[in-house]
mmCIF file of C-alpha atoms in Angstrom:
data_model
loop_
_atom_site.group_PDB
_atom_site.id
_atom_site.type_symbol
_atom_site.label_atom_id
_atom_site.label_comp_id
_atom_site.label_asym_id
_atom_site.label_seq_id
_atom_site.Cartn_x
_atom_site.Cartn_y
_atom_site.Cartn_z
ATOM 1 C CA MET F 1 -19.107 24.747 -13.196
ATOM 2 C CA GLY F 2 -17.668 25.826 -9.839
ATOM 3 C CA GLU F 3 -15.461 28.764 -8.981
ATOM 4 C CA GLY F 4 -12.389 26.531 -8.963
ATOM 5 C CA ASP F 5 -13.107 25.462 -12.524
ATOM 6 C CA ASN F 6 -13.012 29.098 -13.610
ATOM 7 C CA ALA F 7 -9.565 29.494 -12.017
ATOM 8 C CA VAL F 8 -8.332 26.404 -13.857
ATOM 9 C CA ASP F 9 -9.712 27.779 -17.129
ATOM 10 C CA LYS F 10 -7.898 31.065 -16.518
ATOM 11 C CA LEU F 11 -4.638 29.242 -15.772
ATOM 12 C CA PHE F 12 -4.894 27.198 -18.957
ATOM 13 C CA GLY F 13 -5.590 30.420 -20.857
ATOM 14 C CA VAL F 14 -2.399 31.971 -19.487
ATOM 15 C CA ILE F 15 -0.367 28.883 -20.325
ATOM 16 C CA HIS F 16 -1.837 28.806 -23.833
ATOM 17 C CA LYS F 17 -0.935 32.457 -24.437
ATOM 18 C CA ALA F 18 2.594 32.006 -23.099
ATOM 19 C CA ASN F 19 3.069 28.983 -25.354
ATOM 20 C CA HIS F 20 2.028 31.131 -28.323
ATOM 21 C CA SER F 21 4.412 33.944 -27.524
ATOM 22 C CA PRO F 22 5.738 35.993 -30.438
ATOM 23 C CA LEU F 23 9.219 35.126 -29.123
ATOM 24 C CA TRP F 24 9.075 31.381 -29.661
ATOM 25 C CA GLY F 25 11.041 30.038 -32.589
ATOM 26 C CA LYS F 26 12.794 33.302 -33.373
ATOM 27 C CA ASP F 27 16.499 33.915 -33.623
ATOM 28 C CA PRO F 28 18.111 36.137 -30.949
ATOM 29 C CA ALA F 29 18.181 39.235 -33.179
ATOM 30 C CA SER F 30 14.471 38.891 -33.963
ATOM 31 C CA ARG F 31 13.653 38.359 -30.283
ATOM 32 C CA LYS F 32 15.591 41.498 -29.339
ATOM 33 C CA ALA F 33 13.831 43.492 -32.069
ATOM 34 C CA TYR F 34 10.437 42.294 -30.786
ATOM 35 C CA ILE F 35 11.298 43.128 -27.165
ATOM 36 C CA ASP F 36 12.477 46.604 -28.180
ATOM 37 C CA GLU F 37 9.352 47.185 -30.280
ATOM 38 C CA ILE F 38 6.866 46.032 -27.622
ATOM 39 C CA GLY F 39 8.657 48.299 -25.143
ATOM 40 C CA ARG F 40 8.362 51.304 -27.465
ATOM 41 C CA THR F 41 4.742 50.535 -28.256
ATOM 42 C CA THR F 42 3.908 50.188 -24.554
ATOM 43 C CA GLN F 43 5.476 53.594 -23.851
ATOM 44 C CA ILE F 44 3.511 55.140 -26.718
ATOM 45 C CA LEU F 45 0.319 53.602 -25.332
ATOM 46 C CA GLU F 46 1.057 54.902 -21.843
ATOM 47 C CA GLY F 47 1.542 58.378 -23.309
ATOM 48 C CA LYS F 48 -1.804 58.167 -25.100
ATOM 49 C CA ILE F 49 -3.547 57.045 -21.908
ATOM 50 C CA ARG F 50 -1.848 59.858 -19.991
ATOM 51 C CA GLY F 51 -3.052 62.394 -22.578
ATOM 52 C CA ILE F 52 -6.643 61.146 -22.445
ATOM 53 C CA ILE F 53 -6.734 61.234 -18.644
ATOM 54 C CA SER F 54 -5.048 64.632 -18.522
ATOM 55 C CA ALA F 55 -7.795 66.048 -20.734
ATOM 56 C CA GLU F 56 -10.382 64.597 -18.323
ATOM 57 C CA VAL F 57 -8.932 65.466 -14.918
ATOM 58 C CA GLY F 58 -6.110 67.958 -15.491
ATOM 59 C CA GLN F 59 -3.543 67.346 -12.782
ATOM 60 C CA ASP F 60 -3.039 65.056 -9.817
ATOM 61 C CA PHE F 61 -3.048 61.630 -11.428
ATOM 62 C CA GLU F 62 -0.482 58.981 -12.257
ATOM 63 C CA VAL F 63 -0.393 56.309 -14.943
ATOM 64 C CA PHE F 64 1.816 53.254 -14.585
ATOM 65 C CA HIS F 65 1.947 49.771 -16.001
ATOM 66 C CA TYR F 66 3.389 46.341 -15.365
ATOM 67 C CA GLY F 67 3.196 42.969 -16.980
ATOM 68 C CA ALA F 68 4.981 40.387 -19.036
ATOM 69 C CA ASN F 69 3.979 41.613 -22.449
ATOM 70 C CA VAL F 70 7.249 40.425 -23.925
ATOM 71 C CA LEU F 71 5.878 36.905 -23.412
ATOM 72 C CA HIS F 72 2.472 37.784 -24.812
ATOM 73 C CA PRO F 73 1.075 41.240 -25.617
ATOM 74 C CA GLY F 74 -2.027 40.491 -23.539
ATOM 75 C CA PHE F 75 -0.001 40.318 -20.325
ATOM 76 C CA LEU F 76 -0.145 44.069 -19.656
ATOM 77 C CA VAL F 77 -1.931 46.066 -16.956
ATOM 78 C CA PHE F 78 -2.241 49.834 -16.714
ATOM 79 C CA TRP F 79 -3.254 51.644 -13.559
ATOM 80 C CA ILE F 80 -4.625 55.157 -13.470
ATOM 81 C CA ALA F 81 -4.223 56.536 -9.954
ATOM 82 C CA VAL F 82 -6.291 59.539 -8.904
ATOM 83 C CA LYS F 83 -6.728 61.291 -5.557
ATOM 84 C CA SER F 84 -10.310 60.491 -4.574
ATOM 85 C CA ASP F 85 -12.710 57.566 -4.630
ATOM 86 C CA GLN F 86 -15.307 59.899 -6.122
ATOM 87 C CA LEU F 87 -13.102 60.726 -9.135
ATOM 88 C CA ARG F 88 -12.079 57.085 -9.550
ATOM 89 C CA ASP F 89 -15.710 56.000 -9.613
ATOM 90 C CA ALA F 90 -16.666 58.736 -12.085
ATOM 91 C CA LEU F 91 -13.855 57.742 -14.459
ATOM 92 C CA LYS F 92 -14.615 54.019 -14.176
ATOM 93 C CA SER F 93 -18.267 54.573 -15.011
ATOM 94 C CA ASP F 94 -17.649 56.899 -17.979
ATOM 95 C CA ALA F 95 -18.443 54.714 -21.005
ATOM 96 C CA VAL F 96 -17.120 57.287 -23.490
ATOM 97 C CA LEU F 97 -13.819 57.456 -21.611
ATOM 98 C CA GLN F 98 -13.600 53.662 -21.561
ATOM 99 C CA ARG F 99 -14.075 53.536 -25.346
ATOM 100 C CA ARG F 100 -11.410 56.222 -25.837
ATOM 101 C CA LEU F 101 -8.944 54.279 -23.672
ATOM 102 C CA ARG F 102 -9.625 51.056 -25.591
ATOM 103 C CA GLN F 103 -9.215 52.937 -28.875
ATOM 104 C CA ALA F 104 -5.840 54.230 -27.645
ATOM 105 C CA ILE F 105 -4.623 50.633 -27.673
ATOM 106 C CA VAL F 106 -5.447 50.407 -31.369
ATOM 107 C CA ASP F 107 -4.115 53.900 -32.111
ATOM 108 C CA ALA F 108 -0.787 53.023 -30.480
ATOM 109 C CA ASP F 109 -0.552 50.113 -32.949
ATOM 110 C CA TYR F 110 -0.373 47.706 -30.044
ATOM 111 C CA PRO F 111 -0.155 44.085 -31.272
ATOM 112 C CA ALA F 112 -3.622 42.887 -32.257
ATOM 113 C CA GLN F 113 -3.249 39.506 -30.542
ATOM 114 C CA GLY F 114 -3.091 41.213 -27.123
ATOM 115 C CA ARG F 115 -5.401 44.200 -27.490
ATOM 116 C CA GLU F 116 -8.481 42.641 -25.911
ATOM 117 C CA ASP F 117 -6.517 41.387 -22.902
ATOM 118 C CA VAL F 118 -4.763 44.630 -21.949
ATOM 119 C CA GLN F 119 -6.267 45.832 -18.674
ATOM 120 C CA ILE F 120 -6.799 49.484 -17.819
ATOM 121 C CA ASN F 121 -7.750 49.944 -14.176
ATOM 122 C CA PHE F 122 -8.465 52.861 -11.867
ATOM 123 C CA GLU F 123 -7.709 53.308 -8.194
ATOM 124 C CA SER F 124 -7.583 56.213 -5.780
ATOM 125 C CA GLN F 125 -4.940 57.295 -3.347
ATOM 126 C CA GLU F 126 -7.808 57.720 -0.908
ATOM 127 C CA THR F 127 -8.450 53.955 -1.001
ATOM 128 C CA ILE F 128 -4.754 53.133 -0.806
ATOM 129 C CA ASP F 129 -4.323 55.376 2.233
ATOM 130 C CA ARG F 130 -7.473 54.123 3.970
ATOM 131 C CA ASP F 131 -7.293 50.396 3.220
ATOM 132 C CA TRP F 132 -3.618 49.707 2.499
ATOM 133 C CA ASN F 133 -1.738 52.034 4.875
ATOM 134 C CA GLY F 134 -0.711 54.150 1.888
ATOM 135 C CA SER F 135 1.147 51.275 0.227
ATOM 136 C CA TRP F 136 0.594 50.691 -3.479
ATOM 137 C CA PHE F 137 3.000 47.770 -3.163
ATOM 138 C CA GLU F 138 0.712 46.013 -0.678
ATOM 139 C CA TYR F 139 -2.339 46.804 -2.820
ATOM 140 C CA LEU F 140 -0.826 45.443 -6.023
ATOM 141 C CA LYS F 141 0.835 42.302 -4.732
#
């Protein structure tokens, strides 16, 4: 199977998830309730991630997220931004930290159907400044 086949498989996976969105077939009030709930749950999860990282590094970090988790709970990405490449690499390679971050998804009562697909990534401002002229926008697009 070639590299292109993998991309096709990923695309079909995305389409499959979107077609099995918790929003399909619901009345407008139920859709609004779901959208409100996934928003609250995402904010709770971000707070848990922030607390875990704060305990590890203290200050000088940011946590942000983006995605389309109203379509499917798996369409969610968190970024943990730290100052240095060295700290980023240490956090990325910390298996205990990784398990704690994955457990935070469960502890936040994030919808089970999306838990495995939620991404939690790390990057450093050092890399953004060096390789992307200081632009997170350019890095993320």
